[in-house]
Amino acid sequence: MTTSANLVEPRSTWIKRIMMRGGLLLVGGIMLSALSGWSHRPAPAPAAAAVLPSATALDHQLASVRSEISVVKSQLDRAQAVMKYSTKYQIPADLSAAIYDIALSEGIDPPLAYQLVKVESNFKSDARSSAGALGYTQIQLATARYFAPRVTEHQLLGRDVNLRIGLRFLKTLMVQYHGDMHLALLAYNRGPARVNQILASGGDPANGYAMAVLQDYHPQQSLEQ
């Protein structure tokens, strides 16, 4: 038979149970709080590997824009120069453009090319000399055929052919005389064989031609300032 004394738990046992329950509730609360906080953490920053492709694409776009700007600036500079020389020498814009472009393609400073054409033919396409020199650059057929073996007299009177062969001849002479512009121009006028002969004998081949070309020559950079 159970007595009332057996139904009543000792006070110490009761206190222990309460403490255990409280501890479990506390631990459970901490865990819930931690889980709640973890679910609201901010997303991590994108890795460098993910950002790199975008940065590379942007670099390519910037490089493309810079290239386009450079092309536009070059075209504007060319247009301004062509008009400047057209006005200076009172020649048609298409002739000015041809002299400018062909000079650059043949490695001749454009202002020097304009001066050469001015002195040689005064910008006349049909100019002929008593020695048989033809066109804008007053090039002889025999000399022209050194650069274009099958060129005809009719073709040599064509604007672009004449300018290209004449300026290529001048460039060849400038290389032959190691960049000495005076000797190159004298050889253009008198022929390299004659100039070399005079130099070999200790003479001076100057005849005023080089000075006539160079007296109003200013490098392109100075003209565009």
PDB file of C-alpha atoms in Angstrom:
ATOM      1  CA  MET A   1       0.000   0.000   0.000  1.00  0.00           C
ATOM      2  CA  THR A   2       1.356   3.334  -1.055  1.00  0.00           C
ATOM      3  CA  THR A   3       1.553   5.979   1.553  1.00  0.00           C
ATOM      4  CA  SER A   4       1.221   9.726   1.098  1.00  0.00           C
ATOM      5  CA  ALA A   5       4.858  10.073   1.979  1.00  0.00           C
ATOM      6  CA  ASN A   6       5.858   7.991  -1.071  1.00  0.00           C
ATOM      7  CA  LEU A   7       3.714  10.152  -3.416  1.00  0.00           C
ATOM      8  CA  VAL A   8       5.543  13.327  -2.473  1.00  0.00           C
ATOM      9  CA  GLU A   9       8.940  13.693  -4.323  1.00  0.00           C
ATOM     10  CA  PRO A  10      11.848  14.903  -2.384  1.00  0.00           C
ATOM     11  CA  ARG A  11      12.407  18.633  -2.858  1.00  0.00           C
ATOM     12  CA  SER A  12      15.881  18.155  -4.308  1.00  0.00           C
ATOM     13  CA  THR A  13      14.619  15.860  -7.103  1.00  0.00           C
ATOM     14  CA  TRP A  14      11.927  18.353  -8.080  1.00  0.00           C
ATOM     15  CA  ILE A  15      14.387  21.207  -8.306  1.00  0.00           C
ATOM     16  CA  LYS A  16      16.731  19.159 -10.525  1.00  0.00           C
ATOM     17  CA  ARG A  17      13.919  18.406 -12.999  1.00  0.00           C
ATOM     18  CA  ILE A  18      12.995  22.071 -13.273  1.00  0.00           C
ATOM     19  CA  MET A  19      16.630  23.008 -13.947  1.00  0.00           C
ATOM     20  CA  MET A  20      16.987  20.321 -16.607  1.00  0.00           C
ATOM     21  CA  ARG A  21      13.829  21.501 -18.411  1.00  0.00           C
ATOM     22  CA  GLY A  22      14.997  25.106 -18.244  1.00  0.00           C
ATOM     23  CA  GLY A  23      18.366  24.148 -19.638  1.00  0.00           C
ATOM     24  CA  LEU A  24      16.796  22.287 -22.541  1.00  0.00           C
ATOM     25  CA  LEU A  25      14.529  25.253 -23.351  1.00  0.00           C
ATOM     26  CA  LEU A  26      17.523  27.611 -23.240  1.00  0.00           C
ATOM     27  CA  VAL A  27      19.569  25.414 -25.579  1.00  0.00           C
ATOM     28  CA  GLY A  28      16.629  25.086 -27.944  1.00  0.00           C
ATOM     29  CA  GLY A  29      16.147  28.858 -28.009  1.00  0.00           C
ATOM     30  CA  ILE A  30      19.801  29.457 -28.791  1.00  0.00           C
ATOM     31  CA  MET A  31      19.705  26.972 -31.684  1.00  0.00           C
ATOM     32  CA  LEU A  32      16.552  28.516 -33.164  1.00  0.00           C
ATOM     33  CA  SER A  33      18.070  31.962 -32.897  1.00  0.00           C
ATOM     34  CA  ALA A  34      21.264  30.792 -34.611  1.00  0.00           C
ATOM     35  CA  LEU A  35      19.354  29.120 -37.432  1.00  0.00           C
ATOM     36  CA  SER A  36      17.217  32.219 -37.945  1.00  0.00           C
ATOM     37  CA  GLY A  37      20.288  34.462 -38.140  1.00  0.00           C
ATOM     38  CA  TRP A  38      22.070  32.120 -40.563  1.00  0.00           C
ATOM     39  CA  SER A  39      19.167  32.179 -43.050  1.00  0.00           C
ATOM     40  CA  HIS A  40      19.369  36.007 -43.320  1.00  0.00           C
ATOM     41  CA  ARG A  41      23.097  36.372 -43.867  1.00  0.00           C
ATOM     42  CA  PRO A  42      24.056  38.567 -46.880  1.00  0.00           C
ATOM     43  CA  ALA A  43      25.151  36.783 -50.080  1.00  0.00           C
ATOM     44  CA  PRO A  44      28.914  36.529 -50.439  1.00  0.00           C
ATOM     45  CA  ALA A  45      30.704  38.862 -52.864  1.00  0.00           C
ATOM     46  CA  PRO A  46      31.245  37.418 -56.372  1.00  0.00           C
ATOM     47  CA  ALA A  47      34.515  35.634 -56.810  1.00  0.00           C
ATOM     48  CA  ALA A  48      37.307  37.274 -58.812  1.00  0.00           C
ATOM     49  CA  ALA A  49      37.002  34.567 -61.464  1.00  0.00           C
ATOM     50  CA  ALA A  50      33.387  35.621 -62.105  1.00  0.00           C
ATOM     51  CA  VAL A  51      34.286  39.344 -62.409  1.00  0.00           C
ATOM     52  CA  LEU A  52      37.272  38.820 -64.723  1.00  0.00           C
ATOM     53  CA  PRO A  53      35.328  38.059 -67.945  1.00  0.00           C
ATOM     54  CA  SER A  54      33.273  41.258 -67.560  1.00  0.00           C
ATOM     55  CA  ALA A  55      36.389  43.365 -66.956  1.00  0.00           C
ATOM     56  CA  THR A  56      38.098  41.824 -70.001  1.00  0.00           C
ATOM     57  CA  ALA A  57      35.098  42.547 -72.214  1.00  0.00           C
ATOM     58  CA  LEU A  58      35.073  46.162 -71.016  1.00  0.00           C
ATOM     59  CA  ASP A  59      38.789  46.519 -71.825  1.00  0.00           C
ATOM     60  CA  HIS A  60      38.133  45.256 -75.356  1.00  0.00           C
ATOM     61  CA  GLN A  61      35.293  47.748 -75.813  1.00  0.00           C
ATOM     62  CA  LEU A  62      37.452  50.637 -74.594  1.00  0.00           C
ATOM     63  CA  ALA A  63      40.291  49.600 -76.923  1.00  0.00           C
ATOM     64  CA  SER A  64      37.838  49.483 -79.846  1.00  0.00           C
ATOM     65  CA  VAL A  65      36.531  52.974 -79.040  1.00  0.00           C
ATOM     66  CA  ARG A  66      40.060  54.376 -78.796  1.00  0.00           C
ATOM     67  CA  SER A  67      40.909  52.822 -82.159  1.00  0.00           C
ATOM     68  CA  GLU A  68      37.826  54.370 -83.782  1.00  0.00           C
ATOM     69  CA  ILE A  69      38.656  57.780 -82.310  1.00  0.00           C
ATOM     70  CA  SER A  70      42.210  57.491 -83.644  1.00  0.00           C
ATOM     71  CA  VAL A  71      40.926  56.676 -87.141  1.00  0.00           C
ATOM     72  CA  VAL A  72      38.505  59.612 -87.116  1.00  0.00           C
ATOM     73  CA  LYS A  73      41.253  61.980 -85.904  1.00  0.00           C
ATOM     74  CA  SER A  74      43.588  60.751 -88.648  1.00  0.00           C
ATOM     75  CA  GLN A  75      40.912  61.344 -91.281  1.00  0.00           C
ATOM     76  CA  LEU A  76      40.237  64.845 -89.976  1.00  0.00           C
ATOM     77  CA  ASP A  77      43.965  65.667 -89.943  1.00  0.00           C
ATOM     78  CA  ARG A  78      44.272  64.446 -93.530  1.00  0.00           C
ATOM     79  CA  ALA A  79      41.278  66.488 -94.690  1.00  0.00           C
ATOM     80  CA  GLN A  80      42.636  69.636 -93.047  1.00  0.00           C
ATOM     81  CA  ALA A  81      46.082  69.131 -94.559  1.00  0.00           C
ATOM     82  CA  VAL A  82      44.711  68.466 -98.044  1.00  0.00           C
ATOM     83  CA  MET A  83      42.624  71.645 -97.932  1.00  0.00           C
ATOM     84  CA  LYS A  84      45.531  73.628 -96.524  1.00  0.00           C
ATOM     85  CA  TYR A  85      47.836  72.654 -99.410  1.00  0.00           C
ATOM     86  CA  SER A  86      45.037  73.091-101.927  1.00  0.00           C
ATOM     87  CA  THR A  87      44.641  76.679-100.751  1.00  0.00           C
ATOM     88  CA  LYS A  88      48.366  77.335-100.479  1.00  0.00           C
ATOM     89  CA  TYR A  89      49.184  76.201-104.018  1.00  0.00           C
ATOM     90  CA  GLN A  90      45.813  77.116-105.570  1.00  0.00           C
ATOM     91  CA  ILE A  91      45.254  73.619-106.931  1.00  0.00           C
ATOM     92  CA  PRO A  92      42.124  71.422-107.072  1.00  0.00           C
ATOM     93  CA  ALA A  93      41.346  69.443-103.924  1.00  0.00           C
ATOM     94  CA  ASP A  94      41.536  66.101-105.764  1.00  0.00           C
ATOM     95  CA  LEU A  95      45.050  66.852-106.999  1.00  0.00           C
ATOM     96  CA  SER A  96      46.068  67.978-103.530  1.00  0.00           C
ATOM     97  CA  ALA A  97      44.684  64.759-102.061  1.00  0.00           C
ATOM     98  CA  ALA A  98      46.509  62.629-104.626  1.00  0.00           C
ATOM     99  CA  ILE A  99      49.863  64.294-103.918  1.00  0.00           C
ATOM    100  CA  TYR A 100      49.323  63.999-100.169  1.00  0.00           C
ATOM    101  CA  ASP A 101      48.272  60.346-100.155  1.00  0.00           C
ATOM    102  CA  ILE A 102      50.834  59.108-102.673  1.00  0.00           C
ATOM    103  CA  ALA A 103      53.650  60.962-100.918  1.00  0.00           C
ATOM    104  CA  LEU A 104      52.789  59.257 -97.635  1.00  0.00           C
ATOM    105  CA  SER A 105      52.524  55.842 -99.286  1.00  0.00           C
ATOM    106  CA  GLU A 106      55.961  56.294-100.891  1.00  0.00           C
ATOM    107  CA  GLY A 107      57.625  57.506 -97.703  1.00  0.00           C
ATOM    108  CA  ILE A 108      57.983  61.149 -98.742  1.00  0.00           C
ATOM    109  CA  ASP A 109      56.995  64.049 -96.499  1.00  0.00           C
ATOM    110  CA  PRO A 110      53.936  65.566 -98.250  1.00  0.00           C
ATOM    111  CA  PRO A 111      55.169  69.195 -98.109  1.00  0.00           C
ATOM    112  CA  LEU A 112      58.322  68.107 -99.944  1.00  0.00           C
ATOM    113  CA  ALA A 113      56.216  66.381-102.596  1.00  0.00           C
ATOM    114  CA  TYR A 114      54.160  69.536-103.195  1.00  0.00           C
ATOM    115  CA  GLN A 115      57.343  71.580-103.569  1.00  0.00           C
ATOM    116  CA  LEU A 116      58.818  69.081-106.005  1.00  0.00           C
ATOM    117  CA  VAL A 117      55.717  69.123-108.203  1.00  0.00           C
ATOM    118  CA  LYS A 118      55.564  72.916-108.047  1.00  0.00           C
ATOM    119  CA  VAL A 119      59.177  73.343-109.190  1.00  0.00           C
ATOM    120  CA  GLU A 120      59.047  70.555-111.788  1.00  0.00           C
ATOM    121  CA  SER A 121      55.743  71.284-113.543  1.00  0.00           C
ATOM    122  CA  ASN A 122      53.905  74.026-111.657  1.00  0.00           C
ATOM    123  CA  PHE A 123      51.145  71.431-111.145  1.00  0.00           C
ATOM    124  CA  LYS A 124      50.544  70.944-114.887  1.00  0.00           C
ATOM    125  CA  SER A 125      49.664  67.375-115.819  1.00  0.00           C
ATOM    126  CA  ASP A 126      50.694  67.749-119.491  1.00  0.00           C
ATOM    127  CA  ALA A 127      54.047  69.420-118.858  1.00  0.00           C
ATOM    128  CA  ARG A 128      56.861  68.275-121.179  1.00  0.00           C
ATOM    129  CA  SER A 129      60.501  69.245-121.190  1.00  0.00           C
ATOM    130  CA  SER A 130      62.935  69.410-124.095  1.00  0.00           C
ATOM    131  CA  ALA A 131      64.691  66.387-122.587  1.00  0.00           C
ATOM    132  CA  GLY A 132      61.501  64.327-122.704  1.00  0.00           C
ATOM    133  CA  ALA A 133      60.502  64.596-119.047  1.00  0.00           C
ATOM    134  CA  LEU A 134      56.750  64.161-118.579  1.00  0.00           C
ATOM    135  CA  GLY A 135      53.927  65.179-116.298  1.00  0.00           C
ATOM    136  CA  TYR A 136      53.690  66.479-112.750  1.00  0.00           C
ATOM    137  CA  THR A 137      57.025  65.105-111.584  1.00  0.00           C
ATOM    138  CA  GLN A 138      58.814  65.527-114.955  1.00  0.00           C
ATOM    139  CA  ILE A 139      59.980  61.945-115.034  1.00  0.00           C
ATOM    140  CA  GLN A 140      61.594  60.530-118.175  1.00  0.00           C
ATOM    141  CA  LEU A 141      60.166  57.366-119.701  1.00  0.00           C
ATOM    142  CA  ALA A 142      63.475  55.506-119.401  1.00  0.00           C
ATOM    143  CA  THR A 143      63.688  56.329-115.690  1.00  0.00           C
ATOM    144  CA  ALA A 144      60.043  55.432-115.143  1.00  0.00           C
ATOM    145  CA  ARG A 145      60.584  52.010-116.720  1.00  0.00           C
ATOM    146  CA  TYR A 146      63.170  51.209-114.067  1.00  0.00           C
ATOM    147  CA  PHE A 147      60.249  51.123-111.618  1.00  0.00           C
ATOM    148  CA  ALA A 148      57.478  50.033-114.027  1.00  0.00           C
ATOM    149  CA  PRO A 149      59.059  48.204-116.991  1.00  0.00           C
ATOM    150  CA  ARG A 150      55.917  48.179-119.154  1.00  0.00           C
ATOM    151  CA  VAL A 151      54.682  51.700-118.533  1.00  0.00           C
ATOM    152  CA  THR A 152      53.832  53.685-121.668  1.00  0.00           C
ATOM    153  CA  GLU A 153      54.163  57.389-122.327  1.00  0.00           C
ATOM    154  CA  HIS A 154      50.388  57.731-122.219  1.00  0.00           C
ATOM    155  CA  GLN A 155      50.219  55.989-118.847  1.00  0.00           C
ATOM    156  CA  LEU A 156      53.076  58.100-117.508  1.00  0.00           C
ATOM    157  CA  LEU A 157      51.048  61.227-118.195  1.00  0.00           C
ATOM    158  CA  GLY A 158      48.310  59.894-115.910  1.00  0.00           C
ATOM    159  CA  ARG A 159      48.176  61.717-112.597  1.00  0.00           C
ATOM    160  CA  ASP A 160      48.561  58.876-110.124  1.00  0.00           C
ATOM    161  CA  VAL A 161      51.082  56.887-112.161  1.00  0.00           C
ATOM    162  CA  ASN A 162      53.244  59.952-112.693  1.00  0.00           C
ATOM    163  CA  LEU A 163      53.144  61.022-109.057  1.00  0.00           C
ATOM    164  CA  ARG A 164      53.844  57.534-107.744  1.00  0.00           C
ATOM    165  CA  ILE A 165      56.818  56.823-110.014  1.00  0.00           C
ATOM    166  CA  GLY A 166      58.317  60.290-109.551  1.00  0.00           C
ATOM    167  CA  LEU A 167      58.064  60.198-105.759  1.00  0.00           C
ATOM    168  CA  ARG A 168      59.318  56.612-105.635  1.00  0.00           C
ATOM    169  CA  PHE A 169      62.353  57.724-107.638  1.00  0.00           C
ATOM    170  CA  LEU A 170      62.971  60.522-105.131  1.00  0.00           C
ATOM    171  CA  LYS A 171      62.646  58.102-102.207  1.00  0.00           C
ATOM    172  CA  THR A 172      65.160  55.746-103.849  1.00  0.00           C
ATOM    173  CA  LEU A 173      67.625  58.618-104.206  1.00  0.00           C
ATOM    174  CA  MET A 174      67.150  59.668-100.571  1.00  0.00           C
ATOM    175  CA  VAL A 175      68.039  56.136 -99.501  1.00  0.00           C
ATOM    176  CA  GLN A 176      71.001  56.066-101.891  1.00  0.00           C
ATOM    177  CA  TYR A 177      72.363  59.321-100.451  1.00  0.00           C
ATOM    178  CA  HIS A 178      71.684  58.298 -96.842  1.00  0.00           C
ATOM    179  CA  GLY A 179      68.965  60.871 -96.194  1.00  0.00           C
ATOM    180  CA  ASP A 180      70.891  63.825 -97.657  1.00  0.00           C
ATOM    181  CA  MET A 181      67.951  65.734 -99.120  1.00  0.00           C
ATOM    182  CA  HIS A 182      70.101  68.170-101.067  1.00  0.00           C
ATOM    183  CA  LEU A 183      72.048  65.464-102.888  1.00  0.00           C
ATOM    184  CA  ALA A 184      68.897  63.432-103.498  1.00  0.00           C
ATOM    185  CA  LEU A 185      67.175  66.423-105.110  1.00  0.00           C
ATOM    186  CA  LEU A 186      70.253  67.248-107.200  1.00  0.00           C
ATOM    187  CA  ALA A 187      70.373  63.633-108.390  1.00  0.00           C
ATOM    188  CA  TYR A 188      66.666  63.845-109.238  1.00  0.00           C
ATOM    189  CA  ASN A 189      67.358  66.884-111.387  1.00  0.00           C
ATOM    190  CA  ARG A 190      70.790  66.074-112.855  1.00  0.00           C
ATOM    191  CA  GLY A 191      70.765  62.298-112.645  1.00  0.00           C
ATOM    192  CA  PRO A 192      72.603  60.239-110.027  1.00  0.00           C
ATOM    193  CA  ALA A 193      75.401  59.268-112.429  1.00  0.00           C
ATOM    194  CA  ARG A 194      76.274  62.919-113.094  1.00  0.00           C
ATOM    195  CA  VAL A 195      76.085  63.870-109.403  1.00  0.00           C
ATOM    196  CA  ASN A 196      78.323  60.946-108.436  1.00  0.00           C
ATOM    197  CA  GLN A 197      80.809  61.890-111.141  1.00  0.00           C
ATOM    198  CA  ILE A 198      81.048  65.463-109.864  1.00  0.00           C
ATOM    199  CA  LEU A 199      81.407  64.316-106.257  1.00  0.00           C
ATOM    200  CA  ALA A 200      84.104  61.800-107.210  1.00  0.00           C
ATOM    201  CA  SER A 201      86.151  64.557-108.828  1.00  0.00           C
ATOM    202  CA  GLY A 202      85.853  66.696-105.694  1.00  0.00           C
ATOM    203  CA  GLY A 203      83.379  69.141-107.215  1.00  0.00           C
ATOM    204  CA  ASP A 204      80.095  70.550-105.992  1.00  0.00           C
ATOM    205  CA  PRO A 205      77.046  69.365-107.978  1.00  0.00           C
ATOM    206  CA  ALA A 206      74.829  72.190-106.665  1.00  0.00           C
ATOM    207  CA  ASN A 207      73.034  74.070-109.435  1.00  0.00           C
ATOM    208  CA  GLY A 208      70.295  75.879-107.504  1.00  0.00           C
ATOM    209  CA  TYR A 209      67.656  73.163-107.989  1.00  0.00           C
ATOM    210  CA  ALA A 210      67.709  71.796-104.443  1.00  0.00           C
ATOM    211  CA  MET A 211      67.446  75.294-102.997  1.00  0.00           C
ATOM    212  CA  ALA A 212      64.487  76.079-105.255  1.00  0.00           C
ATOM    213  CA  VAL A 213      62.612  73.039-103.916  1.00  0.00           C
ATOM    214  CA  LEU A 214      63.594  73.533-100.287  1.00  0.00           C
ATOM    215  CA  GLN A 215      63.227  77.297 -99.976  1.00  0.00           C
ATOM    216  CA  ASP A 216      59.522  77.033 -99.150  1.00  0.00           C
ATOM    217  CA  TYR A 217      59.623  73.548 -97.653  1.00  0.00           C
ATOM    218  CA  HIS A 218      58.514  73.066 -94.056  1.00  0.00           C
ATOM    219  CA  PRO A 219      58.059  69.611 -92.532  1.00  0.00           C
ATOM    220  CA  GLN A 220      54.429  68.607 -92.166  1.00  0.00           C
ATOM    221  CA  GLN A 221      54.475  68.804 -88.355  1.00  0.00           C
ATOM    222  CA  SER A 222      55.402  72.477 -88.449  1.00  0.00           C
ATOM    223  CA  LEU A 223      52.720  73.289 -91.016  1.00  0.00           C
ATOM    224  CA  GLU A 224      50.000  71.670 -88.908  1.00  0.00           C
ATOM    225  CA  GLN A 225      50.812  73.557 -85.703  1.00  0.00           C
TER     226      GLN A 225
END
